[in-house]
Each structure stands twice: as C-alpha cells, then as structure tokens.
PDB file of C-alpha atoms in Angstrom:
ATOM      1  CA  UNK Q  26     -31.300  -8.679  44.681  1.00 42.00           C
ATOM      2  CA  UNK Q  27     -32.723 -11.642  42.804  1.00 45.00           C
ATOM      3  CA  UNK Q  28     -31.205 -12.967  39.637  1.00 49.00           C
ATOM      4  CA  UNK Q  29     -33.704 -13.073  36.798  1.00 51.00           C
ATOM      5  CA  UNK Q  30     -31.291 -15.155  34.761  1.00 54.00           C
ATOM      6  CA  UNK Q  31     -31.906 -18.881  34.995  1.00 56.00           C
ATOM      7  CA  UNK Q  32     -30.515 -21.785  33.013  1.00 51.00           C
ATOM      8  CA  UNK Q  33     -33.805 -22.284  31.164  1.00 56.00           C
ATOM      9  CA  UNK Q  34     -33.086 -19.069  29.259  1.00 55.00           C
ATOM     10  CA  UNK Q  35     -30.173 -20.584  27.377  1.00 56.00           C
ATOM     11  CA  UNK Q  36     -26.484 -21.300  27.636  1.00 54.00           C
ATOM     12  CA  UNK Q  37     -25.456 -17.644  27.725  1.00 47.00           C
ATOM     13  CA  UNK Q  38     -27.264 -17.050  30.999  1.00 55.00           C
ATOM     14  CA  UNK Q  39     -26.097 -20.276  32.579  1.00 55.00           C
ATOM     15  CA  UNK Q  40     -22.461 -19.941  31.644  1.00 69.00           C
ATOM     16  CA  UNK Q  41     -20.840 -16.557  32.358  1.00 89.00           C
ATOM     17  CA  UNK Q  42     -17.587 -18.466  32.881  1.00 92.00           C
ATOM     18  CA  UNK Q  43     -17.530 -19.165  29.125  1.00 94.00           C
ATOM     19  CA  UNK Q  44     -17.607 -15.435  28.444  1.00 95.00           C
ATOM     20  CA  UNK Q  45     -14.804 -14.967  30.972  1.00 96.00           C
ATOM     21  CA  UNK Q  46     -12.801 -17.725  29.268  1.00 96.00           C
ATOM     22  CA  UNK Q  47     -13.371 -16.015  25.900  1.00 97.00           C
ATOM     23  CA  UNK Q  48     -12.273 -12.710  27.438  1.00 98.00           C
ATOM     24  CA  UNK Q  49      -9.135 -14.369  28.786  1.00 98.00           C
ATOM     25  CA  UNK Q  50      -8.275 -15.755  25.354  1.00 98.00           C
ATOM     26  CA  UNK Q  51      -9.038 -12.403  23.725  1.00 98.00           C
ATOM     27  CA  UNK Q  52      -6.801 -10.598  26.209  1.00 98.00           C
ATOM     28  CA  UNK Q  53      -3.971 -13.057  25.597  1.00 98.00           C
ATOM     29  CA  UNK Q  54      -4.436 -12.745  21.831  1.00 98.00           C
ATOM     30  CA  UNK Q  55      -4.374  -8.964  22.145  1.00 98.00           C
ATOM     31  CA  UNK Q  56      -1.036  -9.078  23.949  1.00 98.00           C
ATOM     32  CA  UNK Q  57       0.310 -11.519  21.352  1.00 97.00           C
ATOM     33  CA  UNK Q  58      -0.826  -9.227  18.539  1.00 97.00           C
ATOM     34  CA  UNK Q  59       0.873  -6.284  20.246  1.00 97.00           C
ATOM     35  CA  UNK Q  60       4.107  -8.277  20.372  1.00 97.00           C
ATOM     36  CA  UNK Q  61       3.712  -9.257  16.723  1.00 96.00           C
ATOM     37  CA  UNK Q  62       3.078  -5.630  15.772  1.00 96.00           C
ATOM     38  CA  UNK Q  63       6.224  -4.594  17.615  1.00 95.00           C
ATOM     39  CA  UNK Q  64       8.589  -7.333  16.517  1.00 95.00           C
ATOM     40  CA  UNK Q  65       7.433  -9.387  13.537  1.00 95.00           C
ATOM     41  CA  UNK Q  66       4.891  -7.397  11.520  1.00 94.00           C
ATOM     42  CA  UNK Q  67       5.439  -3.675  12.122  1.00 94.00           C
ATOM     43  CA  UNK Q  68       1.982  -2.294  11.484  1.00 94.00           C
ATOM     44  CA  UNK Q  69      -0.063   0.482  13.035  1.00 96.00           C
ATOM     45  CA  UNK Q  70      -3.199  -1.420  12.023  1.00 96.00           C
ATOM     46  CA  UNK Q  71      -2.075  -4.542  13.861  1.00 96.00           C
ATOM     47  CA  UNK Q  72      -1.213  -2.453  16.927  1.00 97.00           C
ATOM     48  CA  UNK Q  73      -4.712  -0.942  16.802  1.00 97.00           C
ATOM     49  CA  UNK Q  74      -6.241  -4.417  16.541  1.00 97.00           C
ATOM     50  CA  UNK Q  75      -4.210  -5.509  19.577  1.00 98.00           C
ATOM     51  CA  UNK Q  76      -5.385  -2.504  21.572  1.00 98.00           C
ATOM     52  CA  UNK Q  77      -9.043  -3.004  20.627  1.00 98.00           C
ATOM     53  CA  UNK Q  78      -8.946  -6.698  21.501  1.00 98.00           C
ATOM     54  CA  UNK Q  79      -7.254  -6.177  24.859  1.00 98.00           C
ATOM     55  CA  UNK Q  80      -9.454  -3.222  25.810  1.00 98.00           C
ATOM     56  CA  UNK Q  81     -12.690  -5.016  24.962  1.00 98.00           C
ATOM     57  CA  UNK Q  82     -11.561  -8.206  26.729  1.00 98.00           C
ATOM     58  CA  UNK Q  83     -11.148  -6.166  29.904  1.00 98.00           C
ATOM     59  CA  UNK Q  84     -14.492  -4.483  29.254  1.00 98.00           C
ATOM     60  CA  UNK Q  85     -16.206  -7.860  28.960  1.00 98.00           C
ATOM     61  CA  UNK Q  86     -14.711  -9.002  32.279  1.00 97.00           C
ATOM     62  CA  UNK Q  87     -16.083  -5.847  33.893  1.00 97.00           C
ATOM     63  CA  UNK Q  88     -19.508  -6.466  32.375  1.00 97.00           C
ATOM     64  CA  UNK Q  89     -19.595  -9.999  33.781  1.00 96.00           C
ATOM     65  CA  UNK Q  90     -18.784  -8.524  37.191  1.00 95.00           C
ATOM     66  CA  UNK Q  91     -21.672  -6.081  36.794  1.00 95.00           C
ATOM     67  CA  UNK Q  92     -23.930  -8.914  35.605  1.00 92.00           C
ATOM     68  CA  UNK Q  93     -23.319 -10.833  38.804  1.00 89.00           C
ATOM     69  CA  UNK Q  94     -24.771  -7.926  40.814  1.00 90.00           C
ATOM     70  CA  UNK Q  95     -27.815  -7.003  38.740  1.00 88.00           C
ATOM     71  CA  UNK Q  96     -31.333  -8.289  38.326  1.00 82.00           C
ATOM     72  CA  UNK Q  97     -30.918  -8.397  34.540  1.00 86.00           C
ATOM     73  CA  UNK Q  98     -27.724 -10.388  34.390  1.00 90.00           C
ATOM     74  CA  UNK Q  99     -28.641 -12.085  31.091  1.00 91.00           C
ATOM     75  CA  UNK Q 100     -28.650  -8.728  29.320  1.00 94.00           C
ATOM     76  CA  UNK Q 101     -25.272  -7.731  30.768  1.00 95.00           C
ATOM     77  CA  UNK Q 102     -23.830 -11.121  29.818  1.00 94.00           C
ATOM     78  CA  UNK Q 103     -25.231 -10.799  26.309  1.00 95.00           C
ATOM     79  CA  UNK Q 104     -23.650  -7.389  25.826  1.00 97.00           C
ATOM     80  CA  UNK Q 105     -20.306  -8.781  27.070  1.00 97.00           C
ATOM     81  CA  UNK Q 106     -20.568 -11.535  24.444  1.00 97.00           C
ATOM     82  CA  UNK Q 107     -21.514  -8.985  21.771  1.00 98.00           C
ATOM     83  CA  UNK Q 108     -18.527  -6.859  22.747  1.00 98.00           C
ATOM     84  CA  UNK Q 109     -16.164  -9.824  22.490  1.00 98.00           C
ATOM     85  CA  UNK Q 110     -17.656 -10.894  19.172  1.00 98.00           C
ATOM     86  CA  UNK Q 111     -17.132  -7.451  17.702  1.00 98.00           C
ATOM     87  CA  UNK Q 112     -13.566  -7.172  18.983  1.00 98.00           C
ATOM     88  CA  UNK Q 113     -12.709 -10.693  17.829  1.00 98.00           C
ATOM     89  CA  UNK Q 114     -14.086 -10.112  14.328  1.00 98.00           C
ATOM     90  CA  UNK Q 115     -12.464  -6.680  14.002  1.00 98.00           C
ATOM     91  CA  UNK Q 116      -9.060  -7.683  15.332  1.00 98.00           C
ATOM     92  CA  UNK Q 117      -9.063 -11.103  13.718  1.00 97.00           C
ATOM     93  CA  UNK Q 118      -9.630  -9.695  10.267  1.00 98.00           C
ATOM     94  CA  UNK Q 119      -6.922  -7.070  10.669  1.00 97.00           C
ATOM     95  CA  UNK Q 120      -4.484  -9.708  11.942  1.00 97.00           C
ATOM     96  CA  UNK Q 121      -5.371 -12.035   9.054  1.00 97.00           C
ATOM     97  CA  UNK Q 122      -4.933  -9.261   6.494  1.00 96.00           C
ATOM     98  CA  UNK Q 123      -1.614  -8.119   7.988  1.00 95.00           C
ATOM     99  CA  UNK Q 124      -0.056 -11.547   8.458  1.00 94.00           C
ATOM    100  CA  UNK Q 125      -1.249 -13.204   5.223  1.00 96.00           C
ATOM    101  CA  UNK Q 126      -1.442 -10.072   3.036  1.00 94.00           C
ATOM    102  CA  UNK Q 127      -4.929 -11.142   1.985  1.00 95.00           C
ATOM    103  CA  UNK Q 128      -7.819  -8.675   1.931  1.00 91.00           C
ATOM    104  CA  UNK Q 129     -10.464 -11.319   1.152  1.00 93.00           C
ATOM    105  CA  UNK Q 130     -12.428 -10.692   4.310  1.00 94.00           C
ATOM    106  CA  UNK Q 131     -11.975  -6.936   4.651  1.00 94.00           C
ATOM    107  CA  UNK Q 132     -15.761  -6.419   4.892  1.00 96.00           C
ATOM    108  CA  UNK Q 133     -15.602  -7.999   8.359  1.00 97.00           C
ATOM    109  CA  UNK Q 134     -13.656  -5.097   9.856  1.00 97.00           C
ATOM    110  CA  UNK Q 135     -16.520  -2.571   9.795  1.00 97.00           C
ATOM    111  CA  UNK Q 136     -18.934  -5.275  10.964  1.00 98.00           C
ATOM    112  CA  UNK Q 137     -16.741  -5.958  13.993  1.00 98.00           C
ATOM    113  CA  UNK Q 138     -16.304  -2.246  14.629  1.00 98.00           C
ATOM    114  CA  UNK Q 139     -20.045  -1.677  14.443  1.00 98.00           C
ATOM    115  CA  UNK Q 140     -20.662  -4.509  16.930  1.00 98.00           C
ATOM    116  CA  UNK Q 141     -18.205  -2.900  19.342  1.00 98.00           C
ATOM    117  CA  UNK Q 142     -19.920   0.481  19.039  1.00 98.00           C
ATOM    118  CA  UNK Q 143     -23.355  -1.087  19.485  1.00 98.00           C
ATOM    119  CA  UNK Q 144     -22.168  -3.003  22.537  1.00 98.00           C
ATOM    120  CA  UNK Q 145     -21.024   0.213  24.236  1.00 98.00           C
ATOM    121  CA  UNK Q 146     -24.336   1.885  23.386  1.00 98.00           C
ATOM    122  CA  UNK Q 147     -26.198  -1.055  24.919  1.00 98.00           C
ATOM    123  CA  UNK Q 148     -24.037  -0.704  28.050  1.00 97.00           C
ATOM    124  CA  UNK Q 149     -25.188   2.920  28.210  1.00 97.00           C
ATOM    125  CA  UNK Q 150     -28.850   1.966  27.795  1.00 96.00           C
ATOM    126  CA  UNK Q 151     -28.655  -0.793  30.421  1.00 95.00           C
ATOM    127  CA  UNK Q 152     -26.972   1.566  32.874  1.00 94.00           C
ATOM    128  CA  UNK Q 153     -29.569   4.281  32.300  1.00 94.00           C
ATOM    129  CA  UNK Q 154     -32.417   1.760  32.597  1.00 91.00           C
ATOM    130  CA  UNK Q 155     -30.942   0.542  35.887  1.00 85.00           C
ATOM    131  CA  UNK Q 156     -30.661   4.094  37.197  1.00 78.00           C
ATOM    132  CA  UNK Q 157     -34.205   4.857  36.086  1.00 81.00           C
ATOM    133  CA  UNK Q 158     -35.600   1.778  37.879  1.00 76.00           C
ATOM    134  CA  UNK Q 159     -33.869   2.820  41.086  1.00 69.00           C
ATOM    135  CA  UNK Q 160     -34.884   6.442  40.698  1.00 58.00           C
TER     136      UNK Q 160
END
C-alpha cells in the first residue's frame, strides 16, 4: 500500500510523531486532572474533563496507528489532530473554570465538544470510504 502523504503537503503529514507527542501530553494531563478531581478539587465536571482528555488521547494514538497503514494517512492524521484539539479545548476550559473559579471562557466548552463529535463522525466517514474503495 502506497502512502499518499508526503512532506510537501504540510507539517501535519510529515510529522505524525508530533500528534503522538500531543496525545502523550494529553493522556498525562488527563490522569493529572483525574487526580486533581479526586484529591484537590472534588468536581464531577473535572472528572468528566479528565475522562474525555484521556479517552481522546488514546483515540488519537489509535488513529495514528491506522494512518500508518492506509493510503490516505494525511486524513487520518488530521482527524487525530482535530480530536486532540477538541479534547484539549473542552477539558482545558473545564479545568480552568474549576481551578480558578472563572467562567470567562465558558463558550469554549461546547466548541471543544463539537470538535470531538465531528472528529468521531469523520472517523466513521473515513472508515466507510475505505470499506467502499475495497468493496
């Protein structure tokens, strides 16, 4: 299977390791938020943010693994980045609000949530398109 993703298409295609590094940081931050929710800032919202961040970090790692085995790796890498962006925005805003008791950026939460939903829908479309091409 040839890789249609070359470095002339931009940094995202040439650097899946950056997405993996971001996923690693997101996973670590998710675990840290879970600890904070359990010990320092008892909050169901913060626990949810921790879960979303950790879950989507793992999802992004899986998408990079899929990207390495597909002809459209740039698209899979892009959706992994979109997924991490959504989870980072969503969880970051909830953490900020919980820790600093400041709701200044509360409009970011639904934006992050929407990006996460869209990323999963794009995963579905890419998977169906791949199945259709093989069909």
